[in-house]
Coordinates of C-alpha atoms in Angstrom, one line a residue:
X1 CA 0.0 0.0 0.0
X2 CA 2.9 2.3 0.8
X3 CA 4.5 1.8 -2.6
X4 CA 1.2 2.3 -4.4
X5 CA 0.5 5.6 -2.4
X6 CA 4.0 6.9 -3.2
X7 CA 3.4 6.0 -6.8
X8 CA 0.0 7.9 -6.8
X9 CA 1.6 11.0 -5.5
X10 CA 4.6 11.0 -8.0
X11 CA 2.1 10.1 -10.9
X12 CA -0.1 13.0 -10.1
X13 CA 2.8 15.4 -9.7
X14 CA 4.2 14.2 -13.1
X15 CA 0.8 14.5 -14.8
X16 CA 0.4 18.0 -13.5
X17 CA 3.9 18.9 -14.7
X18 CA 5.2 19.7 -11.2
X19 CA 7.3 16.6 -10.4
X20 CA 10.7 18.0 -11.6
X21 CA 10.4 21.1 -9.4
X22 CA 8.9 19.5 -6.3
X23 CA 11.2 18.5 -3.4
X24 CA 10.1 15.1 -2.0
X25 CA 11.2 13.5 1.2
X26 CA 10.8 10.0 2.0
X27 CA 12.0 8.2 5.3
X28 CA 10.7 5.9 7.9
X29 CA 10.4 6.9 11.5
X30 CA 12.7 4.0 12.8
X31 CA 14.1 0.7 11.9
X32 CA 12.0 -2.5 11.3
X33 CA 9.9 -3.7 14.2
X34 CA 10.9 -6.8 16.3
X35 CA 7.2 -7.3 16.7
X36 CA 6.8 -7.7 12.9
X37 CA 9.7 -10.1 12.8
X38 CA 11.8 -7.5 10.9
X39 CA 15.4 -8.5 9.8
X40 CA 17.6 -5.4 10.1
X41 CA 20.8 -7.3 9.7
X42 CA 23.6 -6.7 9.6
X43 CA 22.5 -3.7 11.9
X44 CA 21.8 -4.5 15.5
X45 CA 18.6 -3.6 17.1
X46 CA 15.0 -2.7 16.1
X47 CA 12.4 0.1 15.9
X48 CA 12.5 2.1 19.0
X49 CA 16.1 1.4 19.9
X50 CA 19.2 3.7 19.7
X51 CA 21.1 0.9 18.0
X52 CA 21.9 1.1 14.3
X53 CA 19.0 -1.1 13.4
X54 CA 16.6 1.5 15.0
X55 CA 18.1 4.8 13.8
X56 CA 19.9 4.0 10.5
X57 CA 17.1 4.1 7.9
X58 CA 16.5 4.9 4.2
X59 CA 16.2 8.6 3.7
X60 CA 15.4 9.6 0.3
X61 CA 15.2 13.1 -1.3
X62 CA 14.1 13.9 -4.8
X63 CA 14.1 17.1 -6.6
X64 CA 15.1 16.5 -10.2
X65 CA 15.5 20.2 -11.2
X66 CA 17.9 20.8 -8.6
X67 CA 20.2 17.8 -8.1
X68 CA 20.8 14.4 -9.8
X69 CA 19.4 11.2 -8.4
X70 CA 20.3 7.5 -8.6
X71 CA 23.2 8.0 -6.2
X72 CA 23.9 7.3 -2.5
X73 CA 25.3 9.8 0.0
X74 CA 26.8 8.0 3.0
X75 CA 27.2 11.2 5.1
X76 CA 24.8 10.9 8.2
X77 CA 21.7 13.0 8.3
X78 CA 18.6 13.3 10.5
X79 CA 14.9 13.8 10.1
X80 CA 15.4 17.2 11.9
X81 CA 17.0 18.3 8.6
X82 CA 13.7 18.5 6.7
X83 CA 12.3 21.7 7.9
X84 CA 15.5 23.6 7.3
X85 CA 16.0 22.0 3.9
X86 CA 12.3 23.0 2.9
X87 CA 12.8 26.6 4.0
X88 CA 16.2 26.7 2.1
X89 CA 14.5 25.3 -0.9
X90 CA 11.9 28.1 -1.1
X91 CA 14.5 30.8 -0.1
X92 CA 12.9 31.4 3.3
X93 CA 14.8 32.0 6.5
X94 CA 13.6 31.0 9.9
X95 CA 13.2 34.0 12.3
X96 CA 16.4 34.6 14.1
X97 CA 15.0 33.9 17.5
X98 CA 14.3 30.3 16.4
X99 CA 17.2 27.9 16.0
X100 CA 17.0 24.5 14.5
X101 CA 18.9 21.3 15.6
X102 CA 18.7 20.3 11.8
X103 CA 20.6 21.9 8.8
X104 CA 19.7 22.2 5.3
X105 CA 20.6 19.1 3.2
X106 CA 20.8 21.2 -0.1
X107 CA 24.6 21.8 0.1
X108 CA 25.0 18.1 0.6
X109 CA 22.6 17.1 -2.1
X110 CA 23.8 19.4 -4.6
X111 CA 27.4 18.5 -3.9
X112 CA 28.6 21.9 -2.5
X113 CA 29.5 20.0 0.6
X114 CA 30.6 16.5 1.5
X115 CA 30.0 17.1 5.2
X116 CA 26.9 17.8 7.1
X117 CA 26.5 17.2 10.9
X118 CA 29.7 17.2 13.1
X119 CA 27.9 15.4 15.9
X120 CA 24.4 13.9 16.1
X121 CA 22.5 13.1 19.4
X122 CA 19.6 10.9 20.3
X123 CA 17.8 10.4 23.6
X124 CA 14.9 8.1 24.6
X125 CA 12.6 8.2 27.4
X126 CA 14.2 6.4 30.2
X127 CA 17.9 6.2 30.6
X128 CA 19.0 5.7 27.0
X129 CA 20.9 8.1 24.8
X130 CA 23.5 7.9 22.0
X131 CA 26.0 10.3 20.3
X132 CA 27.7 10.0 17.0
X133 CA 30.8 12.0 15.8
X134 CA 32.3 10.8 12.5
X135 CA 32.5 7.2 12.5
X136 CA 32.4 6.9 16.3
X137 CA 29.1 6.1 18.3
X138 CA 28.8 6.1 22.0
X139 CA 25.5 4.7 23.5
X140 CA 24.3 4.3 27.0
X141 CA 21.4 2.1 27.9
X142 CA 20.4 1.0 31.4
X143 CA 23.5 2.6 32.8
X144 CA 25.8 0.5 30.5
X145 CA 28.1 2.5 28.1
X146 CA 29.2 1.1 24.7
X147 CA 31.5 2.5 22.0
X148 CA 31.6 1.5 18.4
X149 CA 33.7 2.5 15.3
X150 CA 30.7 2.2 12.7
X151 CA 33.0 2.3 9.7
X152 CA 34.7 -0.8 10.9
X153 CA 31.7 -2.4 12.8
X154 CA 28.3 -1.2 11.6
X155 CA 26.6 -4.1 13.5
X156 CA 27.9 -2.9 16.7
X157 CA 29.3 -6.1 17.7
X158 CA 32.7 -5.1 19.2
X159 CA 32.4 -2.7 22.2
X160 CA 35.6 -0.5 22.3
X161 CA 34.9 1.3 25.6
X162 CA 37.9 -0.2 27.3
X163 CA 40.2 0.2 24.4
X164 CA 39.3 3.8 23.6
X165 CA 38.9 5.6 26.9
X166 CA 39.8 9.0 25.2
X167 CA 37.1 8.8 22.7
X168 CA 34.6 7.9 25.4
X169 CA 35.6 11.0 27.3
X170 CA 35.4 13.1 24.1
X171 CA 31.9 12.0 23.3

């Protein structure tokens, strides 16, 4: 049903001659659900967790008139980037008294930049949080802290807390 719904929206935009100059965002709110027997491998975790299987999800942006498609950008982004991107797309600026945690994706999508966020943060009700800087991710759940180098270990299987105490302190 989801595929059909997206297809109907895209089809209507194309029939109306609006598709090429319309920015579309498509993403999920979280990873696959354990209750639905999702397989997020090689990522660890499921929907609702701060493990990569819960937070690393497809994020698709289309705007044919402004940037080329059919490519993958591996730079981490976050859903908080949508509003600043939409404002940037129409040339609007937020009122100066309002700050966004997100940043416009347009420099990344148009190739003007290869970097985006220096550091990303997540927190969850209870005692769970995570921070990512570059390839490094520090996660705390139930009082236990774990550190991973996601470039070398995207499935978060080797905890490096004891081997990288300086990175733990930095994050």
